[in-house]
XYZ file of C-alpha atoms in Angstrom:
730
model
C 26.671 -9.766 70.561
C 24.543 -7.244 72.388
C 25.134 -3.586 71.762
C 25.418 -0.934 74.487
C 23.882 2.459 73.728
C 27.401 3.924 74.348
C 29.007 1.691 71.787
C 29.999 3.527 68.545
C 28.517 2.116 65.391
C 31.886 2.028 63.985
C 32.909 -0.745 66.345
C 29.992 -2.762 65.356
C 31.221 -2.463 61.807
C 34.630 -3.851 62.857
C 33.331 -6.688 64.943
C 30.287 -7.717 63.016
C 30.632 -11.399 62.204
C 33.815 -11.531 64.446
C 35.910 -10.314 61.468
C 37.946 -7.220 60.686
C 37.317 -5.267 57.388
C 39.283 -6.155 54.386
C 42.373 -4.293 53.286
C 40.515 -2.858 50.375
C 37.932 -1.438 52.667
C 40.360 0.272 54.845
C 42.224 1.705 52.033
C 38.989 2.967 50.446
C 37.910 4.653 53.665
C 41.265 6.426 54.127
C 41.281 7.702 50.606
C 37.698 9.027 51.246
C 39.026 10.622 54.482
C 41.734 12.449 52.702
C 39.466 13.691 49.900
C 36.880 14.865 52.360
C 39.313 16.901 54.514
C 40.929 18.456 51.444
C 37.568 19.764 50.329
C 36.715 20.963 53.867
C 40.114 22.719 54.207
C 39.221 24.664 51.017
C 36.018 25.859 52.518
C 37.642 26.794 55.803
C 40.354 28.760 53.877
C 38.471 30.403 51.070
C 34.749 29.868 51.760
C 34.386 27.681 48.704
C 35.687 24.331 47.347
C 38.102 23.859 44.377
C 36.765 21.955 41.436
C 39.629 19.528 41.458
C 39.148 18.580 45.071
C 35.519 18.117 44.592
C 36.230 15.909 41.640
C 38.503 13.738 43.864
C 35.875 13.621 46.568
C 33.190 12.424 44.155
C 35.457 9.716 42.792
C 36.211 8.352 46.211
C 32.505 8.690 47.367
C 31.354 6.682 44.506
C 34.158 4.213 45.058
C 33.235 3.846 48.701
C 29.451 3.879 48.139
C 29.661 1.285 45.227
C 31.431 -1.062 47.498
C 28.479 -1.263 49.900
C 25.667 -0.729 47.379
C 24.275 -4.245 46.409
C 23.093 -2.706 43.113
C 26.637 -2.136 41.992
C 27.571 -5.841 41.722
C 24.070 -6.769 40.792
C 24.186 -4.437 37.727
C 27.551 -5.707 36.586
C 26.250 -9.263 36.487
C 22.843 -8.486 35.103
C 23.340 -5.511 32.867
C 21.623 -7.236 29.896
C 19.467 -9.761 31.552
C 16.410 -7.790 31.912
C 15.610 -7.314 28.245
C 17.947 -9.478 26.386
C 15.122 -12.043 25.557
C 12.198 -9.594 25.223
C 10.612 -9.538 21.902
C 9.205 -6.034 22.021
C 11.588 -4.048 24.215
C 14.200 -1.512 22.944
C 17.537 -2.221 24.819
C 18.576 1.426 24.693
C 15.470 2.827 26.578
C 14.186 -0.440 28.065
C 10.685 0.461 26.818
C 8.295 -0.746 24.116
C 9.800 -0.154 20.804
C 8.608 3.036 19.125
C 8.994 2.911 15.314
C 11.195 -0.210 15.524
C 14.237 -0.184 13.191
C 16.247 -3.373 12.539
C 19.978 -2.706 12.041
C 22.409 -4.917 10.022
C 23.203 -7.268 13.035
C 19.556 -8.111 13.426
C 18.769 -6.299 16.627
C 15.877 -3.859 16.774
C 15.697 -0.514 18.512
C 13.517 2.685 18.628
C 14.139 5.094 15.711
C 14.830 7.934 18.189
C 17.202 5.877 20.272
C 19.194 4.925 17.169
C 19.344 8.523 16.042
C 20.914 9.586 19.403
C 23.504 6.842 19.461
C 24.185 5.365 16.011
C 27.223 3.281 14.864
C 27.402 0.436 17.357
C 24.835 -2.119 18.637
C 24.730 -2.174 22.420
C 23.532 -5.782 22.470
C 26.114 -7.528 20.387
C 28.729 -4.793 20.014
C 28.706 -4.974 16.295
C 29.976 -1.843 14.571
C 28.305 -0.776 11.418
C 28.428 2.279 9.203
C 25.126 3.803 10.277
C 25.199 7.574 10.807
C 22.233 9.556 11.843
C 21.684 10.700 8.233
C 21.446 7.062 6.953
C 19.216 6.004 9.916
C 16.577 8.388 8.451
C 16.539 6.377 5.261
C 15.745 3.096 7.100
C 12.143 2.121 7.118
C 10.140 0.951 10.164
C 10.064 -2.810 10.544
C 6.557 -3.307 9.233
C 5.869 -6.630 10.798
C 7.000 -5.636 14.219
C 5.124 -2.390 14.038
C 1.850 -4.128 13.048
C 2.356 -6.748 15.793
C 2.894 -4.205 18.497
C -0.178 -2.193 17.413
C -2.333 -5.374 17.235
C -1.140 -7.023 20.369
C -0.632 -4.056 22.624
C -2.962 -1.247 21.542
C -2.866 0.679 24.789
C 0.824 0.704 25.003
C 1.114 1.612 21.392
C -1.203 4.556 22.026
C 0.879 5.549 25.123
C 4.050 5.461 23.037
C 2.636 7.881 20.546
C 1.421 10.169 23.304
C 4.929 10.036 24.918
C 6.257 11.079 21.488
C 3.985 13.990 21.388
C 4.894 15.013 25.045
C 8.575 14.866 24.166
C 7.913 17.247 21.174
C 6.092 19.642 23.464
C 8.981 19.482 25.989
C 11.548 20.309 23.191
C 9.388 23.345 22.440
C 9.699 24.372 26.169
C 5.926 23.757 26.620
C 6.524 21.988 29.873
C 2.962 22.310 31.289
C 1.546 20.858 28.055
C 4.210 18.151 28.127
C 3.239 17.167 31.707
C -0.437 16.899 30.769
C 0.261 14.688 27.807
C 2.556 12.369 29.847
C -0.292 12.181 32.416
C -2.716 11.185 29.722
C -0.306 8.474 28.578
C 0.149 7.148 32.066
C -3.739 6.754 32.278
C -3.329 4.238 29.360
C -0.197 2.512 30.674
C 0.896 2.982 34.366
C 3.996 0.702 34.043
C 6.129 2.695 31.576
C 9.036 4.088 33.517
C 9.764 6.520 30.763
C 6.543 8.280 31.118
C 7.087 8.781 34.797
C 10.658 9.803 34.222
C 9.727 12.309 31.622
C 6.904 13.814 33.616
C 9.232 13.976 36.702
C 11.553 16.196 34.528
C 8.683 18.305 33.481
C 7.540 18.782 37.031
C 11.036 19.641 38.131
C 11.364 22.387 35.423
C 7.915 23.720 36.486
C 9.089 23.839 40.057
C 6.679 21.216 41.224
C 9.503 19.225 43.021
C 7.283 17.194 45.333
C 5.364 15.699 42.389
C 8.650 15.233 40.563
C 9.960 13.328 43.497
C 6.935 11.052 43.609
C 7.366 10.298 39.888
C 11.064 9.571 40.340
C 10.329 7.152 43.183
C 7.914 5.308 40.781
C 10.663 5.094 38.124
C 13.035 3.512 40.743
C 10.337 1.019 41.717
C 9.798 0.050 38.075
C 13.450 0.009 37.127
C 15.706 -0.054 40.123
C 18.778 -1.117 38.256
C 18.465 0.639 34.918
C 21.294 3.168 34.537
C 20.319 5.055 31.426
C 20.743 8.832 32.169
C 17.924 10.365 30.178
C 15.283 8.533 32.325
C 17.295 7.437 35.356
C 15.100 7.349 38.376
C 17.919 8.221 40.842
C 19.006 11.107 38.717
C 15.421 12.398 38.723
C 15.090 11.826 42.382
C 18.301 13.700 43.048
C 17.168 16.761 40.983
C 13.782 16.723 42.811
C 15.438 16.468 46.376
C 17.835 19.225 45.373
C 14.841 21.371 44.346
C 13.341 20.633 47.838
C 16.670 21.705 49.539
C 17.175 18.193 50.826
C 20.785 18.139 49.869
C 22.112 15.161 51.797
C 19.293 13.071 50.372
C 19.976 14.379 46.911
C 23.642 13.377 47.381
C 22.685 9.771 48.218
C 20.291 9.655 45.142
C 23.180 10.753 42.817
C 25.441 8.326 44.415
C 23.000 5.528 43.692
C 22.902 6.717 40.059
C 26.709 6.710 39.748
C 26.898 3.291 41.418
C 24.855 2.017 38.430
C 26.864 4.001 35.844
C 29.938 6.005 37.015
C 30.669 7.548 33.654
C 27.613 9.873 33.683
C 29.213 13.329 33.641
C 25.951 15.202 34.173
C 25.377 13.388 37.490
C 28.968 13.899 38.576
C 28.469 17.695 37.970
C 25.180 17.669 39.921
C 26.879 15.744 42.839
C 29.705 18.370 42.891
C 27.202 21.141 43.252
C 25.440 19.299 46.085
C 28.685 18.477 47.921
C 29.778 22.155 47.611
C 26.537 23.282 49.200
C 26.851 20.636 51.980
C 30.415 21.650 52.728
C 29.862 25.349 52.677
C 26.713 25.108 54.853
C 28.623 22.778 57.229
C 31.436 25.254 57.677
C 28.833 27.875 58.793
C 27.385 25.471 61.360
C 28.855 26.088 64.925
C 28.402 22.354 65.841
C 30.320 21.268 62.792
C 33.769 21.637 64.333
C 37.157 19.737 64.104
C 36.583 18.123 67.435
C 34.476 15.412 65.872
C 35.583 11.811 65.645
C 36.550 12.140 62.062
C 38.595 15.357 62.756
C 40.373 13.591 65.557
C 41.520 10.989 63.193
C 42.659 13.411 60.588
C 44.518 15.765 62.872
C 46.644 12.991 64.464
C 47.699 11.518 61.206
C 48.354 14.333 58.708
C 51.712 12.882 57.868
C 49.970 9.777 56.373
C 46.983 11.390 54.709
C 48.978 14.195 53.055
C 52.430 14.332 51.422
C 55.025 16.005 53.592
C 55.398 19.189 51.730
C 55.325 22.746 52.813
C 52.030 23.383 51.126
C 50.369 20.391 52.812
C 51.659 21.345 56.169
C 50.276 24.893 55.643
C 47.001 23.472 54.434
C 46.489 21.140 57.359
C 47.538 23.839 59.879
C 44.473 25.862 58.646
C 42.004 23.448 60.288
C 43.920 22.575 63.440
C 42.483 24.545 66.362
C 45.285 24.292 68.767
C 47.848 21.752 69.709
C 46.852 21.707 73.389
C 43.303 20.777 72.578
C 44.049 18.427 69.811
C 42.816 15.015 70.101
C 45.956 13.704 68.467
C 47.476 13.150 71.916
C 45.025 10.427 72.504
C 45.758 8.675 69.300
C 48.678 6.535 68.170
C 50.070 9.151 65.807
C 52.045 7.941 62.729
C 53.127 11.520 61.673
C 56.656 10.914 62.396
C 56.845 7.270 61.498
C 59.445 6.382 58.905
C 57.715 3.176 57.984
C 54.684 3.087 55.684
C 51.423 2.471 57.393
C 49.980 -0.966 56.910
C 46.257 -1.923 56.934
C 46.706 -3.376 60.414
C 48.055 -0.033 61.610
C 45.050 1.677 60.176
C 42.674 -0.720 61.829
C 44.412 -0.170 65.182
C 44.247 3.425 64.695
C 40.495 3.359 63.910
C 39.842 1.195 66.926
C 41.888 3.309 69.288
C 39.949 6.432 68.175
C 36.511 4.818 68.877
C 36.086 6.058 72.442
C 37.139 9.620 71.729
C 35.076 9.631 68.460
C 31.936 8.537 70.347
C 32.165 11.402 72.732
C 32.366 14.072 70.063
C 30.164 12.454 67.349
C 27.000 12.740 69.564
C 27.194 16.585 69.052
C 27.226 16.316 65.264
C 23.810 17.296 63.641
C 22.178 14.692 61.441
C 22.565 16.893 58.226
C 26.327 17.765 58.751
C 28.809 16.660 56.190
C 30.772 14.748 58.868
C 27.554 12.795 59.929
C 26.830 11.967 56.358
C 30.360 10.691 55.812
C 30.363 8.708 59.053
C 27.170 6.919 58.052
C 28.679 6.050 54.805
C 31.895 4.644 56.383
C 29.840 2.674 58.857
C 27.956 1.135 55.862
C 31.287 0.283 54.188
C 32.443 -1.665 57.273
C 29.065 -3.479 57.638
C 29.366 -4.940 54.102
C 32.606 -6.961 54.160
C 32.496 -8.342 50.661
C 30.770 -8.080 47.413
C 29.780 -11.671 47.359
C 27.356 -11.019 50.245
C 25.208 -8.980 47.717
C 24.657 -11.769 45.376
C 21.238 -12.666 46.581
C 20.089 -9.193 47.996
C 18.279 -8.045 44.742
C 16.078 -10.483 42.821
C 16.842 -10.888 39.233
C 14.602 -8.847 36.785
C 12.499 -11.402 34.903
C 12.748 -11.434 31.156
C 9.702 -9.774 29.596
C 9.243 -12.722 27.172
C 10.520 -15.979 28.629
C 10.140 -18.813 26.336
C 9.728 -21.320 29.245
C 6.672 -19.458 30.463
C 4.873 -18.501 27.302
C 2.340 -18.865 25.971
C 0.683 -21.139 28.615
C 1.748 -19.227 31.688
C 2.736 -15.753 30.379
C 5.212 -13.880 32.524
C 5.724 -10.750 30.276
C 3.870 -7.709 31.789
C 2.732 -6.725 28.431
C 1.551 -10.142 27.344
C -0.218 -10.828 30.587
C -3.293 -8.806 29.378
C -3.058 -9.972 25.801
C -5.784 -12.281 24.501
C -4.579 -15.496 22.747
C -7.101 -14.572 19.999
C -4.946 -11.749 18.695
C -2.076 -14.122 18.051
C -2.309 -15.347 14.547
C 0.539 -17.362 12.897
C -0.647 -16.260 9.443
C 0.786 -12.820 10.311
C 4.219 -14.363 10.417
C 4.062 -16.147 7.068
C 6.682 -15.339 4.309
C 5.167 -13.590 1.464
C 7.378 -15.515 -0.901
C 7.022 -19.224 0.251
C 3.760 -18.797 2.158
C 5.049 -20.734 5.092
C 6.059 -19.704 8.528
C 9.119 -17.491 8.529
C 12.374 -19.346 8.885
C 15.482 -17.355 9.798
C 13.628 -14.158 9.224
C 15.511 -11.144 7.898
C 14.445 -7.592 7.491
C 15.403 -5.380 4.555
C 16.171 -1.703 4.753
C 12.753 -1.016 3.252
C 11.237 -2.758 6.297
C 9.865 -5.935 4.864
C 10.610 -9.351 6.360
C 11.270 -12.585 4.565
C 12.886 -16.024 5.085
C 16.558 -15.530 4.479
C 16.731 -18.171 1.776
C 13.543 -16.883 0.044
C 14.941 -13.371 -0.098
C 18.310 -14.437 -1.609
C 16.578 -16.668 -4.217
C 14.792 -13.601 -5.361
C 18.038 -11.495 -5.240
C 19.739 -14.175 -7.449
C 17.616 -12.917 -10.288
C 16.780 -9.274 -9.417
C 18.417 -7.070 -6.848
C 15.201 -5.378 -5.598
C 12.699 -6.004 -2.764
C 10.233 -8.534 -3.919
C 7.280 -6.502 -2.411
C 8.139 -2.769 -2.958
C 10.849 -3.041 -5.581
C 13.241 -0.920 -3.614
C 16.911 -1.401 -4.516
C 18.875 -3.746 -2.285
C 22.194 -3.396 -4.136
C 23.978 -2.415 -0.910
C 22.148 -5.125 1.187
C 23.359 -7.827 -1.303
C 26.851 -6.311 -1.515
C 27.135 -6.450 2.287
C 25.873 -10.017 2.364
C 23.573 -9.418 5.333
C 22.455 -12.610 6.627
C 21.772 -11.801 10.345
C 18.302 -13.089 11.575
C 16.002 -10.416 12.955
C 16.243 -11.403 16.510
C 12.923 -9.898 17.721
C 10.821 -11.782 15.164
C 12.774 -14.982 15.657
C 12.080 -14.746 19.440
C 8.375 -14.148 18.775
C 8.231 -17.335 16.651
C 9.985 -19.309 19.370
C 7.931 -17.853 22.170
C 4.429 -17.685 20.906
C 4.353 -20.374 18.170
C 6.765 -23.036 19.521
C 5.081 -25.988 17.873
C 4.670 -24.359 14.398
C 8.242 -23.086 14.581
C 9.579 -26.578 15.331
C 7.508 -28.079 12.581
C 8.901 -25.415 10.160
C 12.535 -26.178 11.249
C 11.823 -29.872 10.607
C 10.479 -29.173 7.117
C 13.548 -27.139 6.325
C 15.793 -30.083 7.398
C 13.830 -32.476 5.271
C 13.992 -30.174 2.324
C 17.712 -30.023 2.518
C 18.406 -33.632 3.366
C 20.854 -33.840 0.360
C 23.056 -31.377 2.214
C 23.616 -33.662 5.287
C 27.258 -33.960 5.987
C 28.803 -37.115 4.460
C 31.262 -38.643 7.009
C 31.284 -42.356 6.046
C 32.284 -43.205 2.523
C 33.465 -46.891 3.270
C 30.035 -48.378 3.349
C 28.044 -49.212 0.230
C 25.148 -47.178 1.369
C 23.614 -44.680 -0.958
C 23.629 -40.853 -0.540
C 21.879 -37.962 -2.011
C 24.147 -35.054 -2.848
C 23.552 -31.804 -4.743
C 25.444 -31.911 -8.125
C 27.162 -29.147 -10.044
C 27.439 -30.056 -13.747
C 30.321 -28.072 -14.859
C 33.869 -29.455 -15.007
C 36.030 -32.384 -13.857
C 37.346 -32.541 -10.394
C 39.770 -34.999 -8.797
C 40.488 -36.223 -5.337
C 42.874 -33.992 -3.238
C 43.287 -31.458 -6.169
C 42.232 -27.859 -5.676
C 39.263 -26.793 -7.849
C 38.533 -22.976 -8.027
C 35.080 -22.137 -9.234
C 33.245 -19.034 -10.425
C 29.552 -19.191 -9.557
C 27.213 -16.988 -11.527
C 24.019 -18.728 -12.623
C 21.088 -18.123 -10.221
C 20.226 -21.783 -9.831
C 23.904 -22.661 -8.934
C 24.088 -19.629 -6.553
C 21.231 -21.195 -4.580
C 22.866 -24.634 -4.429
C 26.238 -23.301 -3.369
C 24.583 -21.022 -0.742
C 22.784 -23.882 0.836
C 25.886 -26.043 0.596
C 28.025 -23.382 2.205
C 25.534 -23.101 5.075
C 25.394 -26.887 5.759
C 27.810 -28.562 8.161
C 29.798 -30.472 5.541
C 29.880 -27.795 2.858
C 30.045 -30.620 0.232
C 28.672 -31.090 -3.242
C 29.314 -33.295 -6.333
C 30.989 -32.299 -9.491
C 30.360 -34.008 -12.834
C 30.836 -33.182 -16.538
C 27.901 -33.222 -18.974
C 27.563 -36.221 -21.352
C 28.216 -35.308 -25.019
C 27.545 -31.529 -24.398
C 24.155 -32.329 -22.834
C 23.972 -30.707 -19.361
C 20.631 -32.516 -18.626
C 22.439 -35.908 -18.822
C 25.809 -35.922 -17.053
C 28.476 -38.624 -16.791
C 28.359 -41.609 -14.433
C 31.381 -40.842 -12.355
C 32.212 -37.741 -10.446
C 34.116 -36.308 -7.500
C 32.889 -34.850 -4.143
C 34.105 -31.236 -3.538
C 34.472 -29.547 -0.206
C 34.147 -25.743 0.028
C 37.241 -24.333 1.861
C 36.353 -20.623 1.195
C 33.963 -18.509 -0.553
C 34.325 -14.869 -1.677
C 31.205 -13.011 -2.702
C 31.178 -10.222 -5.292
C 28.961 -7.175 -4.842
C 26.462 -8.360 -7.645
C 25.798 -11.696 -6.032
C 28.321 -13.847 -7.841
C 31.058 -15.730 -5.905
C 34.436 -17.333 -6.215
C 34.806 -20.682 -4.531
C 37.973 -22.440 -3.256
C 37.247 -26.139 -3.136
C 39.281 -29.224 -2.906
C 38.423 -32.732 -4.317
C 37.309 -35.586 -2.028
C 36.247 -39.198 -2.762
C 34.907 -40.291 -6.128
C 31.386 -41.417 -6.640
C 29.193 -43.277 -9.140
C 25.829 -41.783 -10.089
C 22.782 -44.138 -9.699
C 19.919 -41.681 -10.178
C 19.342 -38.041 -11.103
C 16.687 -35.484 -10.315
C 16.051 -31.775 -10.491
C 15.182 -29.656 -7.286
C 14.840 -25.980 -7.182
C 16.591 -25.631 -10.498
C 19.800 -27.593 -9.581
C 20.590 -31.306 -9.838
C 20.450 -33.749 -6.951
C 22.133 -37.200 -7.477
C 21.806 -40.515 -5.664
C 25.313 -41.901 -5.574
C 27.558 -44.499 -4.077
C 31.219 -43.810 -3.318
C 33.789 -45.828 -5.123
C 37.455 -46.615 -4.317
C 40.344 -48.522 -5.955
C 40.350 -52.198 -6.206
C 42.770 -53.734 -3.719
C 46.172 -54.790 -4.986
C 47.327 -58.322 -4.537
C 50.372 -58.664 -2.281
C 52.342 -60.441 -5.011
C 51.948 -57.417 -7.301
C 52.661 -54.572 -4.888
C 56.420 -54.358 -5.516
C 55.915 -54.220 -9.382
C 53.316 -51.441 -8.860
C 55.631 -49.524 -6.589
C 58.345 -49.524 -9.114
C 55.877 -48.449 -11.842
C 54.661 -45.704 -9.647
C 58.133 -44.311 -9.007
C 59.194 -44.552 -12.651
C 56.073 -42.666 -13.903
C 56.607 -40.065 -11.066
C 60.127 -39.233 -12.391
C 58.806 -38.990 -15.981
C 56.106 -36.628 -14.811
C 58.588 -34.522 -12.799
C 60.969 -34.163 -15.770
C 57.949 -33.159 -18.031
C 56.774 -30.525 -15.518
C 60.157 -29.074 -14.979
C 60.713 -28.776 -18.730
C 57.629 -26.473 -19.165
C 58.157 -22.892 -20.189
C 58.056 -20.439 -17.350
C 54.635 -18.983 -18.139
C 52.642 -22.197 -18.084
C 54.753 -23.555 -15.370
C 53.973 -20.573 -13.082
C 50.157 -20.653 -14.044
C 49.811 -24.382 -13.125
C 51.486 -23.645 -9.720
C 49.084 -20.751 -9.140
C 45.969 -22.781 -10.064
C 46.677 -26.180 -8.824
C 49.443 -25.652 -6.240
C 52.804 -27.465 -6.011
C 53.577 -30.884 -7.472
C 52.687 -33.392 -4.684
C 55.460 -35.507 -3.204
C 55.454 -39.308 -3.276
C 53.495 -40.860 -0.484
C 55.092 -43.538 1.840
C 52.334 -46.105 1.411
C 50.464 -45.719 -1.804
C 48.384 -48.890 -1.115
C 46.678 -47.515 1.961
C 44.972 -44.688 -0.043
C 41.414 -45.315 -1.309
C 41.932 -43.188 -4.375
C 45.718 -43.847 -4.908
C 48.534 -41.240 -4.850
C 47.711 -37.551 -4.860
C 50.323 -36.839 -7.612
C 48.520 -39.016 -10.093
C 45.278 -36.794 -9.832
C 47.292 -33.626 -9.845
C 49.105 -34.638 -13.054
C 45.834 -35.700 -14.638
C 44.432 -32.274 -13.961
C 47.358 -30.403 -15.476
C 48.205 -32.499 -18.487
C 47.263 -30.926 -21.820
C 44.882 -33.730 -22.910
C 41.330 -34.044 -23.951
C 38.563 -34.001 -21.217
C 37.273 -37.420 -22.462
C 40.697 -38.796 -21.691
C 40.851 -37.206 -18.256
C 37.452 -38.573 -17.515
C 38.431 -41.985 -18.480
C 41.437 -41.795 -15.932
C 38.876 -40.577 -13.254
C 36.593 -43.552 -13.805
C 39.523 -46.126 -13.608
C 39.305 -48.148 -10.402
C 42.863 -49.517 -10.401
C 46.045 -47.601 -9.768
C 47.971 -49.664 -12.496
C 45.528 -48.615 -15.214
C 45.986 -44.807 -14.343
C 49.821 -45.124 -14.300
C 49.903 -46.873 -17.614
C 47.632 -44.228 -19.119
C 49.641 -41.415 -17.762
C 52.915 -42.941 -19.080
C 51.426 -43.132 -22.620
C 50.131 -39.626 -22.446
C 53.522 -38.210 -21.239
C 55.345 -40.044 -23.998
C 52.994 -38.712 -26.597
C 53.239 -35.239 -25.360
C 57.005 -35.273 -25.369
C 57.073 -36.730 -28.796
C 54.788 -33.977 -30.042
C 56.932 -31.298 -28.444
C 60.109 -32.770 -29.886
C 58.726 -32.472 -33.369
């Protein structure tokens, strides 16, 4: 539709797209009206505004402005997208890491950033006991620091200059700080922190125009980065305030609060600006209550304010006279007994348009009413947040794995020669292969996770510098250093994929075993220690270094399974032919690296071959099951099963209280009879439970484990129970 010069822009907001503003929009606008007039009435009455009313006005301004600012919704959806995948960027300051420190969760930040905000990772939300004092004891991530200095020498130099400038600024040497920042910008002109810091220095020196230029540069480089200490809009607002451009400063502060409404320093600055605008506006003869906004307020005080004596007195202070009030031209709701609906509010706004247009033309561009009017018009022109979804382009990740290294999209990597990238720099100093699941110790050294823990199994110190890692081991830190892992995936994708394949091949014996019905052979890690039985709990204490490695690998594998055998005639290097597969249900680590396992027995197996790998045994096995029972013998076997079960129950119940209780704690309750004992590959569970708890020789227990028929096991158990009862009777 065409627009006449005499048509108020407010009408365009209502009719844009042939739709009315939403209920939320109208509610938001009326709350802002009320807060604005409260603040103005303070000025008219006392010559200044109250802190409470200014705070309310700031709240509703941010609410109203955030609804129309596309950056608001963009920031909520993309708060972490810009640097989440960058290998070299600190998430706290969104700049190249300076003295990179890796915290327990595996994320890396600048040392100075962590000292300002310790205790919680802003990337993953992990809470850790890391106060400022303990951060000083952390050593710089040596591998990352060397990589940054080698790959980005100019930026590394600029970061050091920035640190010098910050030191000069803290010593109130503002001119020196500004010169150092300028020198750093000559090295790197894309670091928003440098421009932000220099803008602050210029502002303190009174060079507001230069401060404004640097602030605009920060906004251009990081338009949606809300961090206060280097926030472009905050710097812009301060510079504009110094130039006495208060209305522009107000908008800049609103932009900043739209990105992060919790910044109290910006809220305070905005209050001061609003106070100046309102006080100056009250002294302007053209800023009178006859404007379109005042017409609306004066005709509807009953809605905007509670009907109390104080509110009536307050509103009367800014009414000029009843004869000249514009309320006679408006559908007043002052005496209405029904609450005003959104439709009533829209009708009220539309009916006031003609009257508003006649008076609004006399309002100066810098008046508070004109500023508010422009803001309200903006609110009505943006009917929904969804319309902002494509307004701002997403900030590209600095190190995107799809684009690197063939078509580098990272601004820092764009000027980096491929010659400086050397995979040998990322080799583990223990296994001399490319780092796999890299971890960083508190002393700053990086290793493969498995390589480091293999060393800690023998000695709890750093393999390189011999620093104590007692606390590191006690906390069982296994989080991968994200930055190094991203570098490997981004810059050495083929080598990294090959390294992962090698690791899978090396640990093929830890592949989850899901099919034990076939006669196929399997390789499984084997713990030569004790007897284990199907479906019977088997608690274990792991303390030997070689077994720690095997159990750790097993626990990290999908199946969490390993074999258990007993040694043959006391010779651990030659173990028995039959064993049982165990599955780890839980593992509890002790501070010194030992662990307690809660395992339960699975299927039985027969050992076909033996070998030693990394100090522990690996067996080639085939799984076994009971020989099927002929149909004609099932009834007899069922009766035998029930009879021996009753004998076993009587024996167990006759035990003294102490051994009875210990057995229950160690092995659990006596299993009940199964309905179909012939459908079980290893027979009834109670048979294995009884075998485990009977006070008989291990060789006898092993012979029962190796039996492949249920009848043999039942007959043997019957004989053992009879022998035990006779011995106890004597």
